[in-house]
Short mmCIF file of C-alpha atoms and ligand atoms in Angstrom, two decimals:
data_model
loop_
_atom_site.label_atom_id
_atom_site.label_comp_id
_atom_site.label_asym_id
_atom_site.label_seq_id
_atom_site.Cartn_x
_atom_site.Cartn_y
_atom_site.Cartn_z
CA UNK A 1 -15.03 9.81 -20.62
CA UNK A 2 -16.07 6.67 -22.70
CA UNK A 3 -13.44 3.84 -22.43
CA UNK A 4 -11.85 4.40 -25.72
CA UNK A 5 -10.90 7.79 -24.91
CA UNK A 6 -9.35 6.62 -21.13
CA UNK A 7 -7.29 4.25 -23.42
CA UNK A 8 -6.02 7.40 -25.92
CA UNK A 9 -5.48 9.26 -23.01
CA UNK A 10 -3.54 6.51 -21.41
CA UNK A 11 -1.67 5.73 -24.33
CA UNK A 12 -0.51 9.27 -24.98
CA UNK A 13 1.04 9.40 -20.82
CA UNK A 14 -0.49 12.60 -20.07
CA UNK A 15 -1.81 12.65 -16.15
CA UNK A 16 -5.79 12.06 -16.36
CA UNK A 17 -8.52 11.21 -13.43
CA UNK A 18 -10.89 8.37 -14.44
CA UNK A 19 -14.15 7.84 -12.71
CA UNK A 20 -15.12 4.32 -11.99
CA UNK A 21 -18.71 3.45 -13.40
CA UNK A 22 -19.54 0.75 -11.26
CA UNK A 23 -18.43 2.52 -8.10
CA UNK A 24 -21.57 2.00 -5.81
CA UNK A 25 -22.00 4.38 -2.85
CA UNK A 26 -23.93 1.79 -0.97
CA UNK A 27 -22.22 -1.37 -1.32
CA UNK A 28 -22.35 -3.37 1.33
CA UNK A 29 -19.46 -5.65 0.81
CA UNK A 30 -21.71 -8.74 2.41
CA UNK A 31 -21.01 -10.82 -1.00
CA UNK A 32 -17.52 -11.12 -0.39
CA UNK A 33 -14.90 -14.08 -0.12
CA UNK A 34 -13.62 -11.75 2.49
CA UNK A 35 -15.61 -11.30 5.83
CA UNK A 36 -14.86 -8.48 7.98
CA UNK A 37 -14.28 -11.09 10.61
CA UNK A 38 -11.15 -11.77 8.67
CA UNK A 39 -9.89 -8.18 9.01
CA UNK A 40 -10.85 -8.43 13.05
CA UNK A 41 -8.99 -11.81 13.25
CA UNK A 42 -6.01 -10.45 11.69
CA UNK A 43 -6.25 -7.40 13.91
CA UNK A 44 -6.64 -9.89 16.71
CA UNK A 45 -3.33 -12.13 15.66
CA UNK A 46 -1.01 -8.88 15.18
CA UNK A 47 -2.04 -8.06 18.68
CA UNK A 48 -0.75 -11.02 20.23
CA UNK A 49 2.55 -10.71 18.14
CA UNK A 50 2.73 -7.30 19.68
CA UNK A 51 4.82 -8.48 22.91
CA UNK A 52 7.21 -10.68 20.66
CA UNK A 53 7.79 -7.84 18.31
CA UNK A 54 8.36 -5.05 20.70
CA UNK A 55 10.98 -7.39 22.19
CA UNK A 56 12.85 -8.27 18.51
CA UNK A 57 12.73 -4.68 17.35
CA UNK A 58 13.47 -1.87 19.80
CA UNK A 59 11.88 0.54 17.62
CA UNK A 60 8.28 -1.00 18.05
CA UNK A 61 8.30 0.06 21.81
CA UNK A 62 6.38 3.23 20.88
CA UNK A 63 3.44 1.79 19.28
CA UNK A 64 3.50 -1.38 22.12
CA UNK A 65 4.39 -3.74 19.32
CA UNK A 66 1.93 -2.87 17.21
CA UNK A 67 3.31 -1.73 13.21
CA UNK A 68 1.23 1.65 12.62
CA UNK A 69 1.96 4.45 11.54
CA UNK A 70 1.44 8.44 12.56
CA UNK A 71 -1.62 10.37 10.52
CA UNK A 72 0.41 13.79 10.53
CA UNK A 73 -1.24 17.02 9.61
CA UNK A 74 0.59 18.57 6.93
CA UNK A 75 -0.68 22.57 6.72
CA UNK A 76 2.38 23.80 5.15
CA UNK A 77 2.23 21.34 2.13
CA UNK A 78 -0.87 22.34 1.68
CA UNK A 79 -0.28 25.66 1.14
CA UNK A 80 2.78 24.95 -1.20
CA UNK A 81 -0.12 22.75 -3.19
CA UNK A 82 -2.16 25.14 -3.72
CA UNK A 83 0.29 27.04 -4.94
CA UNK A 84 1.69 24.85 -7.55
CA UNK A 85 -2.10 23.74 -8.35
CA UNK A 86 -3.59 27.77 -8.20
CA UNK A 87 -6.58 26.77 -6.75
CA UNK A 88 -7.91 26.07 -2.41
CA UNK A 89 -7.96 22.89 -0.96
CA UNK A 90 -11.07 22.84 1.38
CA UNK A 91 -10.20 21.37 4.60
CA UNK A 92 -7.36 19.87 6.20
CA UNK A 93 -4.65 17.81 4.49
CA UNK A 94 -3.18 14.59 6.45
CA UNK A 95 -0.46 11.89 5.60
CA UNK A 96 -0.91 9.15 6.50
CA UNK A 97 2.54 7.98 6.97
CA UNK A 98 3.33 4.40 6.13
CA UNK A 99 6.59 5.67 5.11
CA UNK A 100 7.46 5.16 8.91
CA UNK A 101 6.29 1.67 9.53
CA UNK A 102 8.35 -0.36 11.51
CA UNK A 103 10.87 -3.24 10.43
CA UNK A 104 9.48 -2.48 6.33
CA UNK A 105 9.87 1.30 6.29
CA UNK A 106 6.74 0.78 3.70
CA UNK A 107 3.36 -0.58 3.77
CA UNK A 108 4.33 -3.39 2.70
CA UNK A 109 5.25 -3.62 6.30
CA UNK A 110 1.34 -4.05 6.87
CA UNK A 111 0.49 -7.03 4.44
CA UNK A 112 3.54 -8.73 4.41
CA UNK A 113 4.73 -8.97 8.50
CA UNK A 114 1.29 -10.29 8.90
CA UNK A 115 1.01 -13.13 6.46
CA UNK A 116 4.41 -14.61 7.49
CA UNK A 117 3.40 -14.15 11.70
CA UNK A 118 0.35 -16.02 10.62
CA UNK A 119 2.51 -19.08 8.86
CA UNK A 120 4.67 -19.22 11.46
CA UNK A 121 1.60 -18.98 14.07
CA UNK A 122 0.26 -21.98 12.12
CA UNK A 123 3.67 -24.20 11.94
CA UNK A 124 4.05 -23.69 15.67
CA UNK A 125 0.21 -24.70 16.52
CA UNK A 126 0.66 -27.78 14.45
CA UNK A 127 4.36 -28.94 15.84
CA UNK A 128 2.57 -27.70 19.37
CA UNK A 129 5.26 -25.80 20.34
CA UNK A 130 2.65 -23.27 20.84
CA UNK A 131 -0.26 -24.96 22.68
CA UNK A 132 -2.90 -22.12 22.28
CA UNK A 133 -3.23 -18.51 21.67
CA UNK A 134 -3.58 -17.70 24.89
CA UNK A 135 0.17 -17.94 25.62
CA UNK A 136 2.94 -15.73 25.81
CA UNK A 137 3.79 -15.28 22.02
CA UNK A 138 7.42 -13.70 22.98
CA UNK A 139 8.26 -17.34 22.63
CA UNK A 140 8.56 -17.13 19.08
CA UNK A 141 12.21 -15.14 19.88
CA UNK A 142 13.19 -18.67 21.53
CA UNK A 143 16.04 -20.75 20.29
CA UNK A 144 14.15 -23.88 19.61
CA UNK A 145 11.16 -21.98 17.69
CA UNK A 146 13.76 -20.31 15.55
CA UNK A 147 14.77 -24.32 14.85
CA UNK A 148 11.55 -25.38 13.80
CA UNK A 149 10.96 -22.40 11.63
CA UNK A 150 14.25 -23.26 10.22
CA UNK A 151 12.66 -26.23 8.57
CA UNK A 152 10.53 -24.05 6.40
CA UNK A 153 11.04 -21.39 3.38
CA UNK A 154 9.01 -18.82 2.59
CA UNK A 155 9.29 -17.30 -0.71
CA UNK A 156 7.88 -14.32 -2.17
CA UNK A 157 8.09 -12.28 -5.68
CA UNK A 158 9.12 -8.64 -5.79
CA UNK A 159 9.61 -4.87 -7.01
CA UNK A 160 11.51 -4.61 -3.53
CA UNK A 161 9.53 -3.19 -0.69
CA UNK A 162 7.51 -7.00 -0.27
CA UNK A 163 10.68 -8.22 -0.29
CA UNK A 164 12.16 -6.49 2.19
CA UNK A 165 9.22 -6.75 4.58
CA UNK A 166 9.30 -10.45 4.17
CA UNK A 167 12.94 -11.26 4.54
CA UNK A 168 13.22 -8.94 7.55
CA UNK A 169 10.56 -10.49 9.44
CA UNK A 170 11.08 -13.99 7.92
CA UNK A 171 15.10 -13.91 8.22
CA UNK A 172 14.39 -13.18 12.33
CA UNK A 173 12.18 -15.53 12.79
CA UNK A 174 14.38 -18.19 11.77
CA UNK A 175 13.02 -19.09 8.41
CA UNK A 176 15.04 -19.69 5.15
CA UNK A 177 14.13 -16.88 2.97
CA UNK A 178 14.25 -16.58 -0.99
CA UNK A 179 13.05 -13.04 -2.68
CA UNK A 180 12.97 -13.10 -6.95
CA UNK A 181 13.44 -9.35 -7.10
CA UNK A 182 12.26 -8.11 -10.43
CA UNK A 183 14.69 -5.90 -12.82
CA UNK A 184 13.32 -2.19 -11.18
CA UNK A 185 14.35 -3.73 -7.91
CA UNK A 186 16.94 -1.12 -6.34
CA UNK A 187 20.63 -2.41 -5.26
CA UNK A 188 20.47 -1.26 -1.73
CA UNK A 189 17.01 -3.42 -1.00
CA UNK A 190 19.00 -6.69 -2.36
CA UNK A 191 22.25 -5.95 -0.51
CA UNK A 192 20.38 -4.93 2.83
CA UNK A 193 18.21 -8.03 2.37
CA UNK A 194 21.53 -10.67 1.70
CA UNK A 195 22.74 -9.27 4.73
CA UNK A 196 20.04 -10.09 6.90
CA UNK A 197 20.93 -13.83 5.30
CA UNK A 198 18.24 -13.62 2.57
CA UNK A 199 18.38 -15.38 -0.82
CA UNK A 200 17.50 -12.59 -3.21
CA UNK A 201 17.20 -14.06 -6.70
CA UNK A 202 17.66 -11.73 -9.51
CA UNK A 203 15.66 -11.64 -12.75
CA UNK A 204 16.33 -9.80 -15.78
CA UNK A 205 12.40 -9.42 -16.60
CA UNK A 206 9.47 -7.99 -15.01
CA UNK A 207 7.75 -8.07 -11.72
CA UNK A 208 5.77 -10.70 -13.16
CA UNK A 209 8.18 -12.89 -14.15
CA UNK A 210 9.79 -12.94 -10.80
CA UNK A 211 6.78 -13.89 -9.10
CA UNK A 212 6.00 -16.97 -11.47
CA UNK A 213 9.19 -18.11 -10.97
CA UNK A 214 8.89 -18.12 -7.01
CA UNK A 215 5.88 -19.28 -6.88
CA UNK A 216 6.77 -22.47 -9.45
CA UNK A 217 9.83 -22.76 -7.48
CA UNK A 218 7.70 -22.71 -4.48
CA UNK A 219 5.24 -25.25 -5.62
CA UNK A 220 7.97 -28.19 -5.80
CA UNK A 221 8.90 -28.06 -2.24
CA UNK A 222 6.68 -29.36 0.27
CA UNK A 223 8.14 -27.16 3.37
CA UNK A 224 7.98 -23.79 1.67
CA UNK A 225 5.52 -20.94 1.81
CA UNK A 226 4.66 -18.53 -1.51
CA UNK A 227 3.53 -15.22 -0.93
CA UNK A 228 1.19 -14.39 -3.58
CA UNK A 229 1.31 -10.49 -4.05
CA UNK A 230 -1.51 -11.03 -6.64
CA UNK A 231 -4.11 -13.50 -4.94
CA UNK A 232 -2.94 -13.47 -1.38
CA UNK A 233 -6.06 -13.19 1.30
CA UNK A 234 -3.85 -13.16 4.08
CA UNK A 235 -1.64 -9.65 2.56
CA UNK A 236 -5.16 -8.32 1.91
CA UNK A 237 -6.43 -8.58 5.08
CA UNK A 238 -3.00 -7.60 6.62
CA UNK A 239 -3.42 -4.25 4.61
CA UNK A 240 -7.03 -3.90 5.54
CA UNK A 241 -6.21 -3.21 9.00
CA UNK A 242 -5.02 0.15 8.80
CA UNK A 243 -8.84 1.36 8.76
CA UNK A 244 -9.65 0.88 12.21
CA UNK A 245 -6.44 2.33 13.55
CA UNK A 246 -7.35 5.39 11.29
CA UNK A 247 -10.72 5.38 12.75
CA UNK A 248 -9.19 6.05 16.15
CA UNK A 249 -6.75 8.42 15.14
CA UNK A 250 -8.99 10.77 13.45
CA UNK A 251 -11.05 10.78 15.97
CA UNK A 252 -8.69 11.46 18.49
CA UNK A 253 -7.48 14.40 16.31
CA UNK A 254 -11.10 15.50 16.42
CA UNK A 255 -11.88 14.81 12.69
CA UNK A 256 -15.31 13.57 11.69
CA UNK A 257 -16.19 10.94 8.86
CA UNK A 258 -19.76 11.39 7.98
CA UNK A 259 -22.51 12.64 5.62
CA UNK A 260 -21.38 16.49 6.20
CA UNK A 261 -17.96 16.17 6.29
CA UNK A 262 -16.88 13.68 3.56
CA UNK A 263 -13.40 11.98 3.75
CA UNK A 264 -10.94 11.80 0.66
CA UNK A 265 -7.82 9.55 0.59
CA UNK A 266 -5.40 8.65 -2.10
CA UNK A 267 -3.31 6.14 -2.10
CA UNK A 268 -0.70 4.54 -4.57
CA UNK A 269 -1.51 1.34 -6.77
CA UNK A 270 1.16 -0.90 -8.00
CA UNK A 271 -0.25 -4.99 -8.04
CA UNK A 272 -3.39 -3.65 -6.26
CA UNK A 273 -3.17 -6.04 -2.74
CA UNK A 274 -1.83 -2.94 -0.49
CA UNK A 275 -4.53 0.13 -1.52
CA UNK A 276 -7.04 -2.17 -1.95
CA UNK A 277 -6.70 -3.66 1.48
CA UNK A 278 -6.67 -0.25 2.79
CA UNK A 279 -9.97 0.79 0.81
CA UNK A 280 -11.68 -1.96 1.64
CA UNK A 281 -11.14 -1.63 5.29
CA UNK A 282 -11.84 2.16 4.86
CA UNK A 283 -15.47 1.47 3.46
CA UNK A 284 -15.87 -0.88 5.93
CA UNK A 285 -15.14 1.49 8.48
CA UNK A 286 -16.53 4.73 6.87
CA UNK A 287 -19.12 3.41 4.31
CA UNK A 288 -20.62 6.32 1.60
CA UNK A 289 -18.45 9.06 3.51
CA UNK A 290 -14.99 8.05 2.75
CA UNK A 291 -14.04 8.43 -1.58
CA UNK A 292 -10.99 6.37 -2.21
CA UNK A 293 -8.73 7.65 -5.19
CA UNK A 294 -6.13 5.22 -6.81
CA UNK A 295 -3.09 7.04 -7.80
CA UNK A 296 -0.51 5.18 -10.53
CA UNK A 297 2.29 6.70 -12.57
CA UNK A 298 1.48 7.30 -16.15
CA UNK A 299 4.19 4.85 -17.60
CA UNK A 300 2.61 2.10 -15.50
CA UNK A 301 -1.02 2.49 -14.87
CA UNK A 302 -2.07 -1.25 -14.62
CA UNK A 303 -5.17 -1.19 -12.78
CA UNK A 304 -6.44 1.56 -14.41
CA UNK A 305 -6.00 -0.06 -17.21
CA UNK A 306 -7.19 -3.12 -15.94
CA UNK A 307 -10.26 -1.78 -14.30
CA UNK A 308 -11.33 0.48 -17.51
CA UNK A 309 -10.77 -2.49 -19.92
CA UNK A 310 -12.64 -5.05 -17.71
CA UNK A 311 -9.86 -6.73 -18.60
CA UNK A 312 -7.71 -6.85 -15.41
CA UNK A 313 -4.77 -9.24 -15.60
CA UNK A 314 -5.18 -10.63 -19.12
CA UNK A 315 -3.96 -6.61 -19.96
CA UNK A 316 -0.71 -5.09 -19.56
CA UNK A 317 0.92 -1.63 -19.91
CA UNK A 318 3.09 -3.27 -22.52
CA UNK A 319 -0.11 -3.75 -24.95
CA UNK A 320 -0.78 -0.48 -25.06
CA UNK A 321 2.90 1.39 -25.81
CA UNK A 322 3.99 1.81 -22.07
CA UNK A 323 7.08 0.89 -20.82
CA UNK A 324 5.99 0.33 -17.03
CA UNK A 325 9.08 1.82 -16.23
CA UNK A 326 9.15 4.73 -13.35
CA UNK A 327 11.16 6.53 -10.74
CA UNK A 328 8.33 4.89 -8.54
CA UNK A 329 9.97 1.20 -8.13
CA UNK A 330 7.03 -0.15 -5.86
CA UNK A 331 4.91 0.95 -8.55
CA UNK A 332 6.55 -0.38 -11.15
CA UNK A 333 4.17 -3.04 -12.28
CA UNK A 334 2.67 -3.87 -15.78
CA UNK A 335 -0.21 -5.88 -14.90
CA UNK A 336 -2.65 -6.00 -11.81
CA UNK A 337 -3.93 -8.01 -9.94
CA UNK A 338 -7.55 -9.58 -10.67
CA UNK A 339 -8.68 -10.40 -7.58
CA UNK A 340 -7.91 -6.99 -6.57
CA UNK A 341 -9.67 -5.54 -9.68
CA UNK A 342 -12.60 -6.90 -9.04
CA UNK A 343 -13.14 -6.54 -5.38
CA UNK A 344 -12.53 -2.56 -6.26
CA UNK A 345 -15.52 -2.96 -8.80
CA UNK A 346 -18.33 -1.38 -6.03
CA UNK A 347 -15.60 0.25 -3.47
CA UNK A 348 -13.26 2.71 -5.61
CA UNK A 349 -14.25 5.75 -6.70
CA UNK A 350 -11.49 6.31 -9.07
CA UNK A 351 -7.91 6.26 -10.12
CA UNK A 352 -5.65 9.13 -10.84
CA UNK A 353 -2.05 8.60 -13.33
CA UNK A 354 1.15 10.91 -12.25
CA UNK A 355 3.98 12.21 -14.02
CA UNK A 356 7.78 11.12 -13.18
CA UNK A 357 8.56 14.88 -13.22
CA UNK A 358 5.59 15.69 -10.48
CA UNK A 359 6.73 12.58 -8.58
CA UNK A 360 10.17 14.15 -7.41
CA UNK A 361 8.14 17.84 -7.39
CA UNK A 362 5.80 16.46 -4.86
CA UNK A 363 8.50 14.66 -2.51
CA UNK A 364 10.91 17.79 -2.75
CA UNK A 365 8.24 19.72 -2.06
CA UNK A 366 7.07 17.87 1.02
CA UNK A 367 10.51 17.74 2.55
CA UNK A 368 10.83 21.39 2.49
CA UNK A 369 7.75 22.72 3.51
CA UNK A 370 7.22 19.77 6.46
CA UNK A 371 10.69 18.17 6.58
CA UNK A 372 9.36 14.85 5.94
CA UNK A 373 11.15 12.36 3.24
CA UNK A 374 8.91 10.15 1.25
CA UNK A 375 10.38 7.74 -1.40
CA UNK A 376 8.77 9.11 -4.99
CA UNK A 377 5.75 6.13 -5.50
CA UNK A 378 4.78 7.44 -1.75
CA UNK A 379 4.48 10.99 -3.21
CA UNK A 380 2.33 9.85 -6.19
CA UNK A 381 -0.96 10.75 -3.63
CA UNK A 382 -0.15 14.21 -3.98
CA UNK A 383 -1.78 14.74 -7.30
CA UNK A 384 -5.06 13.69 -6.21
CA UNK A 385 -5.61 17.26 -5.26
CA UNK A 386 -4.88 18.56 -9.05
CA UNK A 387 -7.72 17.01 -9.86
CA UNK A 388 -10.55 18.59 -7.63
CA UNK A 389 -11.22 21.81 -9.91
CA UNK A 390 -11.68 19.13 -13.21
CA UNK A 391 -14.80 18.77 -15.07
CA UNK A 392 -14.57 14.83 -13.98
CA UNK A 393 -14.20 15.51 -10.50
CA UNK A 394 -17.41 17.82 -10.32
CA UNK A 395 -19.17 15.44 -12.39
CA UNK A 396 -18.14 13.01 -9.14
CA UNK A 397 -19.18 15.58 -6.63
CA UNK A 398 -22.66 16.06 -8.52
CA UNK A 399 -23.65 12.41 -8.68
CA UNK A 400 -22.98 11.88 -5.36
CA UNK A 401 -24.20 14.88 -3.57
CA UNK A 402 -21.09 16.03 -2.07
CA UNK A 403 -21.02 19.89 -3.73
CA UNK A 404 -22.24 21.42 -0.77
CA UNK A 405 -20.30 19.92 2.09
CA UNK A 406 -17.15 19.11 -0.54
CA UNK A 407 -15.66 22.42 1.35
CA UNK A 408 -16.47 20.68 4.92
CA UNK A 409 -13.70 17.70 3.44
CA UNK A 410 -10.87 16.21 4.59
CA UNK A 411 -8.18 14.78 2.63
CA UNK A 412 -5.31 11.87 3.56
CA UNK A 413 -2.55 11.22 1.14
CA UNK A 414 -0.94 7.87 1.80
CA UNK A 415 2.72 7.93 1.96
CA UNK A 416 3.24 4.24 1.10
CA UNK A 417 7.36 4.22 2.39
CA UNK A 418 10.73 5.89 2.59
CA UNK A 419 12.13 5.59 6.07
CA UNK A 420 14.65 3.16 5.02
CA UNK A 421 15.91 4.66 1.80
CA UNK A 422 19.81 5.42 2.47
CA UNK A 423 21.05 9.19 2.91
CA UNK A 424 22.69 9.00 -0.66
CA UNK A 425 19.53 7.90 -2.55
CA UNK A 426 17.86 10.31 -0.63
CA UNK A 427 19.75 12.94 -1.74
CA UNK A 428 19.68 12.08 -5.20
CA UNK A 429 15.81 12.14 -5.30
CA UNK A 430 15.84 15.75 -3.52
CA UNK A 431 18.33 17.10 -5.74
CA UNK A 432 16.48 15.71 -9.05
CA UNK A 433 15.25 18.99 -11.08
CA UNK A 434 12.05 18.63 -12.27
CA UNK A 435 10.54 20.88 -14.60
CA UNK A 436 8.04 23.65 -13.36
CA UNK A 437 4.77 22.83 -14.04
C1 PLP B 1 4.11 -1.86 -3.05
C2 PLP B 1 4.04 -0.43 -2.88
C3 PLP B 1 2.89 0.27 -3.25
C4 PLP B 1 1.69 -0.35 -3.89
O1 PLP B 1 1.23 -1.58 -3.35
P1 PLP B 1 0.65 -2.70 -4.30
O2 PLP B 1 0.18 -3.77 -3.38
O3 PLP B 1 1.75 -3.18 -5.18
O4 PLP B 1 -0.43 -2.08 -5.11
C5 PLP B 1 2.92 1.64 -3.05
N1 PLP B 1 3.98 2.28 -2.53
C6 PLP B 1 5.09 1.63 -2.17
C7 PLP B 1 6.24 2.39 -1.60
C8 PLP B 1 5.16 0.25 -2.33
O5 PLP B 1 6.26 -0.39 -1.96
#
């Protein structure tokens, strides 16, 4: 598909699968700003947060403190999928499910918990209330840390789940916490986060009017901390260390990454910082073998349309007709991220747009066949597998040699959050008729 017709086909909202050109099977990611050190330091630093964690929330003790997340096999959806799609789906079919995390209920919970433990790692090291790493980091939970921290805002911009990772691990901390929650931003995020004591500031624009006005707001006060969903190393890095937890999973479940049995994962885009974390920390981990698939909802498809345009953030979903508006509320954003854009140049495969209708399909769908609730931008993985019998996703398989041992393949869909969703929302979303396909 030349460029021109992605932008028609965009334009017009109906669900397409765009192949990235520059996508380069052997990239070796060595050019980067971003070392894989990084990803093993920030590894290292959640894992001496673990003890302090565990204590503050009870319901880290099964993971020892650490905030991961199950990789569930889900046979049953996968035979209601191939239903709906009429075709088989080779292999087996895994969620990866974020939608549990810890404290966040999202993945947010990955990025976002990590870049404020490692500001308030860095405020105690400086005011030497922690002396080195070596020590006992439950300390954090004492009374006169929580002082110190006290001292210091962090501030953040948001669609709602970043938000509500950030206040809830800022707020117990100790910190003073201010969110600018864009105009998608759902009523039971804001109230949940003003009762943890968070400052949630309301904006009657976009997502990226919220963050510009935290971060400006930011900028004038010495003592405070922005969390930049757009350029933030520290979130990307956070994200990126799902891969090697992965690694260890599958391979406990007995699933191979390699040349023979290729590894397919899909995971929703809103800003860009969360899947591409993840995908760069899954090439790191599985190189050529592992295809990472983009997934955005057609009303708000920024990074396809950034990454197709070579135009990244100086394009929005507004220039083209779109509204940016969607059921999917941490994917509700007009404009991506850059930096994100074009670290994904050599890494991502592809990207894949979704209906609002197949959004709800997909998330009713899962909860009845595996009694699992996703919120609908965590279902948006789902159509990933629509696209396998397409011309453009042979033309994928050809150029990469992967028709022969495509039927060895296993796929993960990422369900990006859910858990804290409240039983009447919930029931709203499962009771939402789409139409049949
Ligand atoms: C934020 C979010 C995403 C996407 O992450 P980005 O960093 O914005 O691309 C996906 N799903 C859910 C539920 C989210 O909250």
């Amino acid at each position: 598909m030349t460029n021109n017709q992605t932008l028609t086909q965009l334009q017009s909202q109906k669900e397409l699968i765009w192949l990235n050109p520059d996508y380069q099977k052997s990239s070796t990611q060595k050019n980067h700003e971003i070392s894989v050190d990084k990803i093993e330091e920030a590894r290292q630093r959640l894992i001496r947060f673990a003890p302090y964690l565990q204590e503050q929330f009870p319901e880290l003790m099964k993971t020892q403190g650490l905030i991961e997340s199950p990789l569930t096999p889900i046979p049953q959806m996968k035979k209601e999928l191939q239903n709906i799609f009429g075709g088989k789906i080779d292999g087996q079919l895994f969620l990866k499910e974020d939608n549990q995390l810890a404290i966040a209920g999202s993945v947010k919970g990955r990025g976002g918990i990590y870049e404020v433990l490692k500001v308030a790692e860095e405020i105690a090291l400086k005011h030497e209330l922690l002396v080195n790493i070596d020590q006992d980091y439950r300390l954090f939970g004492s009374e006169q840390m929580n002082n110190l921290l006290s001292q210091y805002t962090i501030q953040v911009g948001s669609t709602g789940n970043l938000g509500l990772s950030i206040g809830m691990m800022s707020a117990q901390l100790g910190f003073q916490v201010i969110v600018h929650m864009s105009a998608d931003a759902k009523a039971w995020k804001k109230d949940l986060l003003r009762r943890k004591g968070v400052t949630v500031v309301e904006y009657k624009d976009d997502y990226s009017k919220a963050v510009s006005a935290g971060r400006q707001e930011s900028d004038a006060n010495p003592k405070s901390h922005f969390i930049d969903d757009e350029n933030s190393i520290d979130l990307f890095v956070g994200y990126a260390t799902a891969a090697n937890y992965l690694k260890q999973q599958l391979h406990s479940q007995n699933i191979e990454v390699n040349a023979q049995t290729p590894l397919f994962v899909y995971i929703p885009c809103g800003v860009g910082g969360a899947p591409g974390g993840i995908t760069f920390g899954l090439k790191e981990a599985f190189g050529p073998h592992v295809h990472c698939f983009f997934v955005e909802p057609t009303n708000a498809p920024c990074m396809l349309l950034g990454m197709s345009t070579n135009q990244h953030d100086k394009i929005a979903v507004t220039d083209i007709g779109l509204t940016g508006q969607t059921a999917a509320d941490g994917l509700a954003v007009g404009r991506p991220s850059s930096f994100i854009g074009q670290m994904m140049k050599p890494l991502l495969s592809g990207s894949f747009t979704i209906s609002e209708k197949h959004l709800f399909l997909f998330l009713q769908t899962l909860y009845k066949s595996e009694n699992i609730f996703i919120e609908p931008s965590a279902a948006a993985g789902f159509n990933g597998l629509r696209f396998h019998s397409s011309d453009t996703f042979q033309t994928y398989l050809r150029k990469h040699q992967l028709t022969e041992t495509v039927a060895q393949s296993n796929h993960i869909v990422w369900a990006t959050g859910g858990r804290l969703v409240p039983q009447k929302e919930r029931e709203q979303m499962l009771q939402f008729s789409p139409e049949p396909i």
